XYZ file of C-alpha atoms in Angstrom:
619
model
C -0.103 -0.030 0.068
C 1.258 3.546 -0.858
C 2.449 5.540 2.120
C 0.653 8.718 0.994
C -2.113 7.826 -1.287
C -4.938 9.286 0.867
C -2.884 12.300 1.983
C -2.179 13.135 -1.554
C -5.237 12.237 -3.423
C -8.167 13.079 -1.239
C -9.897 16.343 -1.519
C -11.506 16.216 1.897
C -9.919 15.353 5.208
C -8.486 16.844 8.516
C -6.226 15.932 11.214
C -6.443 17.101 14.814
C -3.217 17.758 16.867
C -2.674 18.099 20.596
C -1.186 21.382 21.862
C 2.264 19.969 22.681
C 5.792 20.127 20.987
C 5.703 16.341 20.949
C 3.279 16.752 17.865
C 5.814 18.911 15.820
C 7.121 16.165 13.581
C 3.720 14.715 12.643
C 2.337 18.165 12.189
C 5.075 18.939 9.766
C 4.168 15.804 7.791
C 0.532 16.748 7.861
C 1.118 20.207 6.624
C 2.893 19.129 3.648
C -0.427 17.913 2.136
C -2.775 20.361 3.722
C -4.706 23.234 2.241
C -5.843 24.671 5.458
C -4.292 25.112 9.005
C -5.796 26.254 12.246
C -3.805 26.823 15.225
C -3.819 26.581 19.000
C -3.465 29.823 21.119
C 0.030 28.825 21.588
C 0.617 29.079 17.773
C 1.160 25.246 17.387
C -0.810 23.539 14.488
C -4.352 22.266 15.668
C -6.606 21.286 12.854
C -4.758 20.745 9.606
C -6.174 19.388 6.244
C -8.190 19.868 3.342
C -11.936 21.114 3.523
C -14.070 23.608 1.832
C -13.660 26.988 3.613
C -17.529 27.656 3.786
C -17.922 24.355 5.804
C -15.863 25.524 8.694
C -16.346 28.172 11.400
C -13.964 29.029 14.195
C -14.878 30.878 17.430
C -12.151 32.369 19.603
C -12.358 33.632 23.104
C -9.009 34.391 24.829
C -6.900 31.162 24.537
C -9.987 29.025 23.717
C -10.958 27.963 20.229
C -13.995 26.064 18.931
C -14.247 24.903 15.269
C -17.368 23.444 13.669
C -16.752 21.466 10.250
C -19.414 20.057 8.136
C -22.955 20.763 7.050
C -24.383 23.408 9.592
C -25.543 26.862 9.895
C -23.432 27.664 13.161
C -22.407 31.436 12.985
C -19.274 33.054 13.917
C -21.026 34.793 16.989
C -22.584 31.313 18.133
C -18.848 29.759 17.834
C -17.577 32.531 19.781
C -20.253 32.245 22.497
C -19.365 28.548 22.721
C -15.716 29.272 23.096
C -16.479 31.912 25.891
C -18.561 29.325 27.817
C -15.739 26.904 27.673
C -13.225 29.535 28.769
C -15.594 30.923 31.491
C -16.128 27.437 32.952
C -12.712 26.277 32.411
C -14.055 23.063 31.074
C -14.726 21.431 27.730
C -17.896 20.124 28.741
C -19.584 23.540 28.607
C -19.691 22.805 25.004
C -22.690 20.408 25.399
C -25.068 23.300 26.262
C -24.483 24.970 22.966
C -23.771 22.045 20.394
C -26.869 19.952 21.498
C -29.124 22.602 19.965
C -27.178 22.971 16.592
C -28.820 21.650 13.495
C -26.941 19.757 10.926
C -24.151 17.083 10.589
C -20.751 18.132 11.712
C -17.553 17.605 13.659
C -16.957 19.683 16.664
C -13.358 20.492 17.792
C -12.231 22.670 20.705
C -8.973 23.683 22.104
C -8.589 25.177 25.587
C -6.077 25.126 28.403
C -3.770 22.780 26.629
C -6.549 20.109 26.142
C -8.313 19.181 22.792
C -11.799 17.781 22.412
C -13.036 15.965 19.210
C -16.472 14.647 18.664
C -18.501 13.500 15.586
C -22.147 12.485 15.733
C -24.335 10.073 17.531
C -24.033 7.408 14.869
C -21.240 6.625 12.335
C -21.680 9.226 9.790
C -19.241 11.593 11.400
C -16.472 9.459 12.697
C -13.373 10.296 14.866
C -10.358 8.126 14.522
C -7.206 8.277 16.582
C -3.689 6.793 16.513
C -0.355 7.101 18.428
C 2.137 8.947 16.096
C 5.886 8.592 16.708
C 7.522 11.596 18.413
C 11.253 12.241 18.717
C 10.522 14.201 22.078
C 8.258 11.771 23.901
C 8.166 8.535 22.075
C 4.363 8.820 21.145
C 1.777 11.308 20.733
C -2.057 10.865 20.050
C -3.606 12.465 16.995
C -7.113 12.347 15.548
C -8.751 12.425 12.139
C -11.976 12.155 10.365
C -10.391 9.462 8.179
C -8.651 6.145 9.236
C -6.437 5.905 6.032
C -4.977 9.379 6.651
C -4.050 8.549 10.248
C -2.574 5.092 9.118
C -0.356 6.977 6.521
C 0.755 9.505 9.007
C 1.697 6.978 11.794
C 2.945 4.164 9.429
C 0.428 1.774 10.573
C 0.251 -1.806 8.990
C -2.657 -3.543 7.525
C -4.315 -5.837 10.166
C -5.251 -8.997 8.309
C -7.372 -10.397 11.013
C -9.633 -7.351 11.090
C -9.924 -7.746 7.230
C -10.927 -11.375 7.891
C -13.665 -10.146 10.175
C -15.079 -7.980 7.099
C -15.970 -11.050 5.244
C -18.951 -11.673 7.503
C -21.961 -12.114 5.208
C -24.361 -9.748 7.041
C -21.777 -7.189 8.503
C -19.508 -7.014 11.522
C -21.503 -6.877 14.818
C -21.230 -4.121 17.378
C -18.752 -3.394 19.028
C -16.341 -4.124 16.025
C -18.475 -2.725 13.211
C -16.529 -0.046 11.447
C -13.315 -0.654 13.030
C -10.135 0.447 11.160
C -8.246 -2.027 9.142
C -4.831 -0.858 10.423
C -3.007 -2.066 13.388
C -2.902 0.763 16.202
C -5.638 3.008 14.512
C -8.697 3.088 16.541
C -12.327 4.697 16.404
C -14.624 6.467 18.658
C -18.003 4.815 19.194
C -21.061 7.090 18.192
C -22.055 9.521 20.952
C -18.450 9.589 22.544
C -15.777 12.174 22.436
C -12.065 12.179 22.344
C -9.940 14.334 24.558
C -6.211 14.769 23.620
C -4.155 15.871 26.617
C -0.961 17.699 26.834
C 0.671 14.489 27.864
C 0.112 13.166 24.442
C -2.713 10.575 25.628
C -6.171 10.235 24.157
C -9.271 9.586 26.446
C -12.715 8.720 25.447
C -16.019 9.692 27.227
C -19.742 9.322 26.439
C -21.479 12.549 25.643
C -24.896 11.242 24.405
C -27.499 8.916 25.561
C -30.685 7.991 23.527
C -33.905 9.659 24.787
C -36.560 7.562 26.524
C -39.412 6.733 24.168
C -42.041 8.699 26.153
C -43.524 11.313 23.651
C -46.810 10.862 21.896
C -47.084 10.450 18.159
C -48.547 14.051 17.858
C -45.974 15.695 19.978
C -43.254 13.725 18.154
C -44.597 14.530 14.788
C -44.462 18.186 15.547
C -40.785 17.941 16.695
C -39.701 15.811 13.779
C -41.339 18.380 11.423
C -39.394 21.141 13.024
C -35.881 19.490 13.168
C -36.206 17.850 9.797
C -37.173 20.867 7.991
C -34.378 22.684 9.927
C -31.868 19.992 8.860
C -32.957 20.541 5.184
C -32.772 24.287 5.469
C -29.327 24.205 6.908
C -28.093 22.534 3.688
C -30.359 24.481 1.143
C -29.985 28.102 2.520
C -27.848 30.454 0.341
C -27.714 27.900 -2.634
C -29.241 28.598 -6.057
C -29.684 25.014 -6.859
C -29.737 21.667 -5.082
C -30.458 18.167 -6.230
C -32.349 15.455 -4.358
C -33.149 11.771 -4.769
C -37.002 11.286 -5.245
C -37.941 7.535 -4.641
C -39.400 6.347 -1.368
C -41.323 8.114 1.203
C -38.318 9.235 3.336
C -36.417 10.958 0.235
C -39.921 12.365 -0.890
C -40.091 14.076 2.425
C -36.634 15.462 2.239
C -37.050 16.622 -1.351
C -40.464 18.310 -0.498
C -38.897 20.133 2.517
C -36.134 21.432 0.259
C -38.826 22.663 -2.330
C -40.149 24.971 0.498
C -36.795 27.165 0.328
C -35.572 29.802 -2.294
C -33.152 27.199 -4.113
C -34.219 25.448 -7.349
C -34.795 21.827 -6.602
C -33.865 19.290 -9.254
C -34.975 15.679 -8.416
C -33.871 12.420 -9.812
C -35.673 9.140 -9.807
C -34.015 5.940 -11.005
C -36.470 3.601 -12.804
C -36.076 -0.028 -11.791
C -35.933 -2.822 -14.124
C -38.678 -4.641 -12.153
C -42.045 -3.759 -13.457
C -43.441 -3.832 -9.983
C -41.159 -0.881 -8.838
C -43.458 2.079 -8.458
C -41.056 4.782 -7.517
C -41.445 6.618 -10.768
C -45.153 6.581 -10.515
C -45.118 8.296 -6.982
C -42.398 10.771 -7.989
C -44.454 11.947 -10.865
C -47.368 12.493 -8.580
C -45.169 14.521 -6.051
C -43.656 16.653 -8.828
C -47.083 17.400 -10.360
C -48.503 18.424 -6.897
C -45.455 20.617 -5.947
C -45.311 22.399 -9.294
C -41.887 23.803 -8.763
C -39.638 20.900 -8.927
C -37.397 19.962 -12.009
C -37.841 16.224 -12.355
C -35.600 13.797 -14.316
C -36.410 9.978 -14.557
C -33.418 8.025 -15.240
C -34.559 4.906 -17.337
C -33.847 1.476 -16.088
C -31.616 0.804 -19.318
C -29.528 3.759 -18.405
C -28.862 2.668 -14.674
C -26.042 0.372 -13.758
C -26.876 -3.176 -12.402
C -25.418 -4.623 -9.291
C -21.718 -5.799 -9.837
C -21.153 -3.272 -12.610
C -17.800 -2.062 -12.972
C -16.375 -3.872 -9.792
C -13.110 -4.864 -11.414
C -12.159 -1.224 -12.383
C -13.184 0.930 -9.350
C -10.798 3.429 -8.044
C -12.578 4.964 -5.161
C -10.325 5.604 -2.032
C -12.378 4.528 0.926
C -11.072 4.199 4.337
C -12.791 0.907 4.975
C -14.315 -1.589 2.976
C -17.883 -0.957 1.935
C -20.485 -3.260 0.854
C -21.925 -0.443 -1.213
C -19.183 -1.329 -3.657
C -21.292 -3.752 -5.597
C -23.826 -1.059 -6.257
C -21.414 1.879 -6.498
C -22.036 2.681 -10.243
C -25.624 2.732 -10.003
C -25.601 5.195 -6.964
C -22.799 7.304 -8.345
C -24.769 7.622 -11.885
C -27.437 10.038 -10.053
C -24.510 11.798 -8.384
C -22.747 12.448 -11.628
C -25.949 13.596 -13.204
C -26.447 15.951 -10.338
C -22.839 17.401 -10.578
C -23.338 17.780 -14.260
C -26.498 19.732 -13.743
C -24.453 22.172 -11.470
C -25.340 21.075 -8.053
C -22.773 21.090 -5.119
C -25.243 19.494 -2.798
C -27.431 16.206 -3.350
C -30.051 15.419 -0.678
C -30.807 11.640 0.026
C -33.321 9.876 2.323
C -30.829 7.320 3.608
C -31.401 6.718 7.363
C -35.360 7.039 7.152
C -35.924 3.280 7.326
C -34.169 2.666 10.667
C -35.686 5.642 12.249
C -39.273 5.737 10.861
C -40.093 2.062 10.589
C -37.734 0.873 13.589
C -37.592 -2.703 14.601
C -40.035 -5.243 15.951
C -37.382 -6.051 18.446
C -38.739 -3.208 20.555
C -41.590 -5.657 21.509
C -39.199 -7.035 24.228
C -39.658 -3.908 26.199
C -43.302 -3.372 25.196
C -44.229 -6.855 26.505
C -43.382 -5.478 30.006
C -44.720 -2.066 29.749
C -47.964 -2.607 27.633
C -48.345 -6.324 27.295
C -51.812 -6.332 25.574
C -50.485 -3.603 23.071
C -47.392 -5.966 22.524
C -49.511 -9.078 22.025
C -51.581 -7.352 19.454
C -48.563 -6.225 17.659
C -46.759 -9.501 17.835
C -49.732 -11.148 15.994
C -49.626 -8.413 13.360
C -45.847 -9.016 12.591
C -46.179 -12.615 12.764
C -48.811 -12.483 10.019
C -47.075 -9.640 8.017
C -43.869 -11.485 7.716
C -45.180 -15.114 7.913
C -43.079 -15.852 11.256
C -43.771 -19.204 12.814
C -45.511 -18.755 16.234
C -43.062 -21.119 17.975
C -40.030 -19.091 16.849
C -41.752 -15.856 17.782
C -42.447 -17.171 21.428
C -38.777 -18.480 21.687
C -37.031 -15.207 20.680
C -39.488 -13.250 23.012
C -38.727 -15.413 25.929
C -35.101 -15.188 25.447
C -33.536 -13.129 28.148
C -29.739 -13.995 27.457
C -27.570 -10.871 27.307
C -25.982 -9.413 24.257
C -22.637 -10.682 25.320
C -24.191 -14.250 25.175
C -25.549 -13.613 21.787
C -22.047 -12.450 20.534
C -20.448 -15.417 22.033
C -22.728 -17.615 20.070
C -22.001 -15.744 16.890
C -18.300 -16.367 17.387
C -18.980 -20.036 18.149
C -21.288 -20.727 15.090
C -19.427 -18.796 12.421
C -19.415 -21.760 9.899
C -23.007 -22.867 10.696
C -25.668 -22.532 8.312
C -27.409 -19.093 7.874
C -30.599 -18.314 9.718
C -33.832 -19.501 8.107
C -35.740 -17.003 5.933
C -38.652 -17.056 8.359
C -36.615 -16.274 11.460
C -38.303 -13.599 13.312
C -36.426 -10.263 13.565
C -36.574 -10.073 17.491
C -33.258 -11.240 18.611
C -30.183 -8.858 19.248
C -29.688 -9.302 15.527
C -29.595 -11.889 12.765
C -26.527 -13.740 13.331
C -23.741 -13.286 10.603
C -21.692 -16.144 9.184
C -18.535 -16.592 7.251
C -18.825 -17.306 3.500
C -18.111 -20.758 2.430
C -14.848 -19.825 0.647
C -13.368 -18.090 3.905
C -10.265 -20.213 4.810
C -9.830 -21.764 8.243
C -7.285 -19.158 9.119
C -10.049 -16.389 8.330
C -12.473 -17.998 10.460
C -10.109 -18.556 13.318
C -8.904 -14.842 13.124
C -12.607 -13.645 13.085
C -13.507 -15.998 15.963
C -10.526 -14.787 17.960
C -11.314 -10.892 17.360
C -15.027 -11.634 18.447
C -13.999 -13.512 21.514
C -11.426 -10.991 22.237
C -14.112 -8.381 22.638
C -16.542 -10.136 24.780
C -15.501 -9.146 28.277
C -16.302 -5.489 27.568
C -18.968 -5.970 25.034
C -22.264 -4.226 25.790
C -25.250 -3.632 23.580
C -25.433 -0.347 21.563
C -28.575 0.611 23.363
C -30.959 -0.327 26.181
C -32.587 -3.466 25.222
C -32.921 -5.404 21.956
C -34.980 -2.754 20.108
C -32.788 0.218 20.882
C -29.706 -1.802 20.259
C -30.852 -3.164 17.008
C -31.959 0.312 15.799
C -28.747 2.138 16.726
C -26.425 -0.805 15.334
C -28.356 -0.497 12.126
C -28.077 3.308 11.982
C -24.352 2.805 12.500
C -24.027 0.370 9.593
C -26.150 2.246 7.071
C -24.561 5.574 8.095
C -21.237 4.187 7.263
C -22.571 3.341 3.902
C -23.910 6.794 3.620
C -20.377 7.964 4.716
C -18.922 5.854 1.934
C -21.249 7.575 -0.566
C -19.832 10.909 0.501
C -16.342 9.677 -0.087
C -17.253 8.328 -3.635
C -18.934 11.579 -4.424
C -16.253 13.975 -3.318
C -14.142 13.633 -6.436
C -17.422 14.957 -8.305
C -17.186 18.005 -6.310
C -20.601 17.392 -4.639
C -21.776 16.840 -1.061
C -24.338 14.113 -0.290
C -26.409 15.053 2.627
C -28.602 12.651 4.835
C -30.615 14.730 7.033
C -32.094 11.734 8.727
C -28.605 11.072 10.339
C -28.619 14.538 12.066
C -28.293 14.082 15.754
C -31.409 16.313 16.500
C -33.524 14.192 13.907
C -32.466 10.991 15.463
C -33.412 12.279 19.020
C -36.726 13.420 17.866
C -37.585 10.004 16.414
C -36.257 7.888 19.237
C -38.297 9.922 21.645
C -41.572 8.679 20.328
C -43.397 5.936 22.266
C -42.636 2.662 20.738
C -46.343 1.572 19.619
C -46.829 4.927 18.063
C -43.549 4.717 15.915
C -43.352 1.134 15.418
C -46.258 -0.611 14.407
C -47.330 -3.538 11.738
C -50.640 -1.657 11.283
C -49.448 1.641 9.691
C -46.389 2.431 7.332
C -43.926 4.917 8.974
C -46.908 6.698 10.796
C -44.294 9.388 12.467
C -43.161 10.684 9.029
C -46.720 10.593 7.754
C -47.920 12.772 10.391
C -44.915 15.020 10.739
C -45.179 15.970 6.862
C -48.712 17.121 6.709
C -48.666 20.256 4.511
C -45.045 19.483 3.275
C -45.603 16.188 1.338
C -48.668 16.210 -0.959
C -51.639 14.411 0.677
C -51.820 12.203 -2.430
C -48.330 10.847 -1.954
C -47.797 11.144 1.952
C -49.776 8.153 2.805
C -47.928 5.780 0.430
C -47.114 2.360 1.830
C -44.835 0.707 -0.584
C -41.213 0.440 -1.219
C -39.142 -0.508 -4.212
C -37.055 -3.645 -4.211
C -34.019 -3.979 -6.266
C -33.757 -7.855 -6.302
C -34.292 -7.928 -10.011
C -31.120 -5.460 -10.380
C -29.130 -7.992 -8.380
C -29.984 -11.130 -10.105
C -29.730 -9.678 -13.642
C -26.490 -7.774 -12.574
C -24.829 -11.059 -11.430
C -25.680 -12.832 -14.733
C -24.424 -9.813 -16.995
C -21.490 -9.048 -14.844
C -20.101 -12.502 -13.943
C -17.114 -12.068 -15.886
C -16.232 -9.056 -13.650
C -16.585 -11.204 -10.678
C -14.475 -13.820 -12.079
C -11.851 -11.159 -12.890
C -11.518 -10.400 -9.228
C -10.704 -14.035 -8.664
C -7.587 -13.576 -10.710
C -4.543 -12.547 -8.604
C -6.879 -12.165 -5.642
C -5.497 -10.123 -2.967
C -7.664 -11.749 -0.353
C -6.143 -15.171 -1.589
C -2.766 -13.865 -1.257
C -3.467 -12.870 2.423
C -4.721 -16.384 2.943
C -8.123 -15.296 3.839
C -10.232 -16.634 0.806
C -10.002 -20.086 -1.052
C -10.022 -18.618 -4.557
C -11.044 -22.074 -6.126
C -14.172 -22.165 -4.113
C -14.916 -18.517 -4.589
C -14.471 -18.979 -8.473
C -17.017 -21.833 -8.346
C -19.565 -19.903 -6.410
C -19.300 -17.078 -8.880
C -20.021 -19.322 -11.648
C -23.382 -20.508 -10.258
C -26.849 -19.239 -10.632
C -27.421 -17.468 -7.314
C -30.592 -16.124 -5.746
C -30.384 -12.621 -4.684
C -32.529 -13.317 -1.727
C -30.597 -16.039 -0.225
C -27.265 -16.546 -1.962
C -25.617 -13.783 -3.986
C -25.512 -11.132 -1.030
C -22.914 -13.350 0.488
C -20.548 -12.226 -2.099
C -21.038 -8.413 -1.314
C -18.692 -8.202 1.701
C -15.761 -10.250 -0.146
C -16.162 -8.083 -3.200
C -15.928 -5.107 -0.974
C -12.685 -6.298 0.633
C -11.204 -7.336 -2.502
C -11.835 -4.091 -4.309
C -10.617 -2.137 -1.273
C -7.454 -3.807 -1.236
C -6.836 -3.135 -4.871
C -7.692 0.407 -4.654
C -5.109 1.014 -1.832
C -2.481 -0.078 -4.460
C -2.914 2.901 -6.684
C 0.000 5.266 -6.953
C -0.923 8.549 -5.294
C -1.453 11.845 -6.997
C 1.437 14.518 -6.545
C 1.176 16.534 -3.486
C -1.103 19.499 -4.138
C -2.939 22.358 -2.481
């Protein structure tokens, strides 16, 4: 892997440095590739990297500095007030009173009294990585960044083959190892935690966010969601002449309609599906007709890439493997059209499913608080998804801990996958290693899972909250990868549903009001009265891309087989290439078989992309 690939080629990244001379050497290396540099009151480099100037605001009060970087509307005055609060209280925790009211999605970075605080969001869209850099003065000094690969290059970290083996898991890596960096010595902050860099060169982590209790009524929650979602969209749209947006399902429709209430010209894109049962285009046209102010483009199915298109030629520089790789060209086609139209911002509805539909696993808590309501909903879900009654009762009666579930996952890595009719009431669907994983890969994955057991705690309180937050972590990481793929097009992909304020508003709603088998996403339906046209607002369908998967596999089989040649995963001893090649030659079901390929393709493509020669250093 090239030592400066990401530092040289990426258009957006930043590194946060502690206020100590021990960071002088790593600061000098970082500055060689940066276009922007902020400084501590001492004059030492503080935040160094590449970012668009309009995405950052810095407030100063005495020797305290507060920087906000991302999609936000924080003014210089507000940033200065936050800095003044920190200085007056002589504590970085004073930031919480201010930042917990700000709309948008951003990193918050502060420097005061020789200490530095860095935090992202409550899920994994805005991430904070940290590592120990070599220091001639003190041996090591901790630094932080929004990208793992940038840190790995700065500190000279080596690839961790064991961690890459874990990425082969067919349903994703379970919490707390999901999204972990692929390099030895590079670490990541969990969502809702902040990192403190001390003058002693050490990094310390602490929680700053706890999910709200689900106590708010549907009516009150809808009012609050309406306020924060429209504010989240306005943050992105304000001051722009033109923005683009996805217009597909109900979630993206709500975002697009909220954007249309502003002054910017909204240009919406709907990708037609090859499957004739897909009805996104029908509902999108009804939306546009009712709004009367949105420019709309339907991308014909024949012009939209299928799954696995181009996977043997991709050159995206991602800091972790991404299962979105198999659909990269389909998703980036709309982004490229948006960029060609002149947009610098593209809105998406990603994140809505986890927040607005939620998970039936919340029934565990509901059985205790409201048993009659829970029993009614259990019957509804069992009928809707055709779950066997015996399996439903077994999972609801299971009181074993998350740690116990994770131990079973580690033990059963090579067992058959869960049945298609398995209820979604457990901590999660247990992931498995694919048939082509070598014994060494299985052993490495099992070792890592067992190694985290002593400290493993669920992501949330109970099965439901855990499952929702873990799902948001996973999908928000995909959204983050989309942003990394889109950055070279000069366009920001914004996902308002992952804003902290939006997440809080949804999670605060009472479980039976937000999550029910009897209505489709009732919270967004009520929250968007007067925003989304009534003829569309009560839509209860969702498109499915199964046809795109199965057809893509047949059409692009040669590309899959090309990845088997000189396989990097094979060289590392993680994949039996012969088994993988035979699997790729088979006719596979999209519902039960071909999805097993996605993590492996992601890892193989990621390894190949890290071999590219870096671009010349530039500013």
